[in-house]
Every structure is written in C-alpha cells, then in structure tokens.
XYZ file of C-alpha atoms in Angstrom:
150
model
C 0.000 0.000 0.000
C 2.856 2.411 0.766
C 4.415 2.246 -2.750
C 1.002 3.004 -4.270
C 0.550 5.986 -1.934
C 4.013 7.326 -2.799
C 3.294 6.956 -6.518
C -0.032 8.749 -6.110
C 1.664 11.535 -4.152
C 4.401 11.876 -6.782
C 1.869 12.089 -9.624
C -0.183 14.631 -7.687
C 2.843 16.854 -7.010
C 3.997 16.534 -10.633
C 0.597 17.571 -11.976
C 0.460 20.508 -9.593
C 3.889 21.711 -10.668
C 3.148 21.186 -14.361
C -0.069 23.165 -14.174
C 1.650 26.136 -12.530
C 3.963 26.951 -15.451
C 3.470 30.376 -16.998
C 3.987 29.733 -20.700
C 3.257 33.355 -21.636
C 6.154 34.449 -19.440
C 8.408 31.734 -20.887
C 7.612 32.860 -24.436
C 8.172 36.490 -23.527
C 11.538 35.768 -21.929
C 12.700 33.587 -24.812
C 12.022 36.406 -27.291
C 13.665 38.870 -24.883
C 16.743 36.612 -24.946
C 17.125 37.365 -28.657
C 17.071 41.097 -27.934
C 19.913 40.617 -25.474
C 22.011 38.980 -28.208
C 21.599 41.790 -30.756
C 24.629 43.268 -32.425
C 24.811 46.674 -34.090
C 22.851 49.900 -33.652
C 20.049 49.069 -31.244
C 16.562 50.517 -31.694
C 15.134 53.001 -29.214
C 12.491 50.479 -28.098
C 15.093 47.868 -27.107
C 13.628 46.059 -24.084
C 17.011 44.810 -22.833
C 17.829 48.176 -21.286
C 21.263 47.105 -20.093
C 22.449 46.632 -23.710
C 24.052 49.356 -25.810
C 25.139 49.615 -29.434
C 28.033 47.313 -30.323
C 30.173 46.216 -33.256
C 29.246 49.230 -35.385
C 32.127 48.695 -37.800
C 31.551 45.008 -38.576
C 32.531 44.342 -42.178
C 34.308 47.658 -42.692
C 37.639 45.931 -43.393
C 35.985 44.135 -46.328
C 34.119 47.246 -47.459
C 30.695 45.877 -46.544
C 28.181 46.674 -43.803
C 27.861 43.592 -41.593
C 26.355 45.342 -38.587
C 23.308 43.800 -36.985
C 22.409 40.178 -36.473
C 22.823 38.199 -33.295
C 25.811 37.102 -31.261
C 26.257 33.381 -30.715
C 27.269 31.278 -27.716
C 27.524 34.139 -25.229
C 30.533 35.698 -26.904
C 31.150 38.295 -29.602
C 31.024 36.118 -32.706
C 28.269 36.085 -35.311
C 27.889 32.777 -37.169
C 25.702 32.881 -40.266
C 24.577 29.256 -40.445
C 23.335 28.888 -36.835
C 21.679 32.305 -37.121
C 19.937 31.293 -40.354
C 18.734 28.033 -38.790
C 17.487 29.751 -35.645
C 15.707 32.405 -37.687
C 14.073 29.715 -39.811
C 12.827 27.853 -36.731
C 11.564 31.053 -35.104
C 9.774 31.991 -38.342
C 8.264 28.547 -38.643
C 6.977 28.675 -35.073
C 5.300 32.021 -35.780
C 3.718 30.607 -38.949
C 2.424 27.561 -37.075
C 1.476 29.120 -33.740
C 1.360 32.885 -34.288
C -2.417 33.042 -33.930
C -2.035 31.631 -30.403
C 0.533 34.236 -29.379
C -0.456 37.441 -27.584
C -0.293 40.374 -30.021
C 2.649 42.032 -28.249
C 4.744 38.847 -28.328
C 3.837 38.205 -31.959
C 5.152 41.671 -32.766
C 8.328 41.043 -30.733
C 8.870 37.737 -32.554
C 8.383 39.431 -35.936
C 10.902 42.124 -34.966
C 13.398 39.421 -33.882
C 12.978 37.653 -37.225
C 13.392 40.914 -39.139
C 16.545 41.783 -37.155
C 18.162 38.529 -38.276
C 16.950 38.585 -41.878
C 18.140 42.159 -42.399
C 21.600 41.038 -41.286
C 21.541 37.825 -43.330
C 20.707 39.816 -46.458
C 23.747 42.026 -45.780
C 25.977 38.927 -45.747
C 25.099 38.355 -49.414
C 25.711 41.933 -50.594
C 28.439 40.929 -53.073
C 27.494 38.603 -55.965
C 29.042 35.153 -55.543
C 30.186 35.874 -51.983
C 28.553 35.103 -48.629
C 30.026 36.206 -45.318
C 29.404 33.349 -42.876
C 31.241 34.517 -39.747
C 32.049 37.893 -38.250
C 34.625 38.280 -35.506
C 37.986 39.762 -34.743
C 38.213 37.952 -31.430
C 38.182 34.359 -30.363
C 35.583 32.531 -28.321
C 37.721 33.253 -25.271
C 36.407 36.823 -24.905
C 33.057 36.853 -23.122
C 33.100 40.397 -21.772
C 30.571 43.160 -22.211
C 29.733 43.799 -25.854
C 28.558 47.377 -25.520
C 30.915 49.988 -26.841
C 33.156 47.524 -28.641
C 34.388 49.195 -31.840
C 34.802 45.946 -33.772
C-alpha cells in the first residue's frame, strides 16, 4: 500500500507543478533573450535596457556593412549558419502558432525575425560571396559587448 501511496503523491505533485507553469512568461523571456544577443545599432524600443550599441564597424575591413544580427554562444562572434537556422525555426513557429501568441509577443517575434533577416541579407551583398562569420576575437572573450568598436 505504501508504494502506491508514494506513486499517487508523486503524480499529484507533478501535476500541480506542471499546471503552474506560466507559458506566456516563458515565451516572452525567450524572445527577450534574442534582444539581449543583438549586435549593431540598437533601436530606441530595445527592451534589454542594459544593452548598448556594439560592433558598429563590422565588415568595414571588407568594405561591406555587416552590422546587426545576433551574437552566438555568449561571446562576440556572429555565425551565419546557426543564425539562419534559428531564424528559420523562429519563423516557422510564428507561422504555425502565431495566432495563439499574444499580439505584443507576436510583434516582438516578428521584430526578432526581421533583425536577423536584415543582417543575413547584408551577408550576401556581393554577388558570388557570402560572409558566414564575423569576428575579430576568439571565443575566449566573453566580456561586455557594448561599446566595442569591432
């Protein structure tokens, strides 16, 4: 009888915990995460108030504007392929589930997608050439991005 009671208690606690998740908050914070990873000139309505403009000269050595996009892996590198994949998955989720999203989060998701696609289009500015990575530093630098001239 005791094992059955423990199992019943475990299931009851699990169901209680599962039903208390705030999925709206989780969605909001996951989109906010993208804003915290932005590179370039940040918009005035940037919700991650601790962030500032960064990497405003990306691509200047090659004579192309590669500002914008998202940093990857918590450092100061922008990788084109992971960014393209992530943007595709985010876009797909909006296509599939956008009507279930609150209007403000749908707008934030659309802005996040646009931020990435604007950058990805810049990486193909020269015919026959695609820039797939932007960095002048290694993965070893994980300091504050704001104000970095590169």
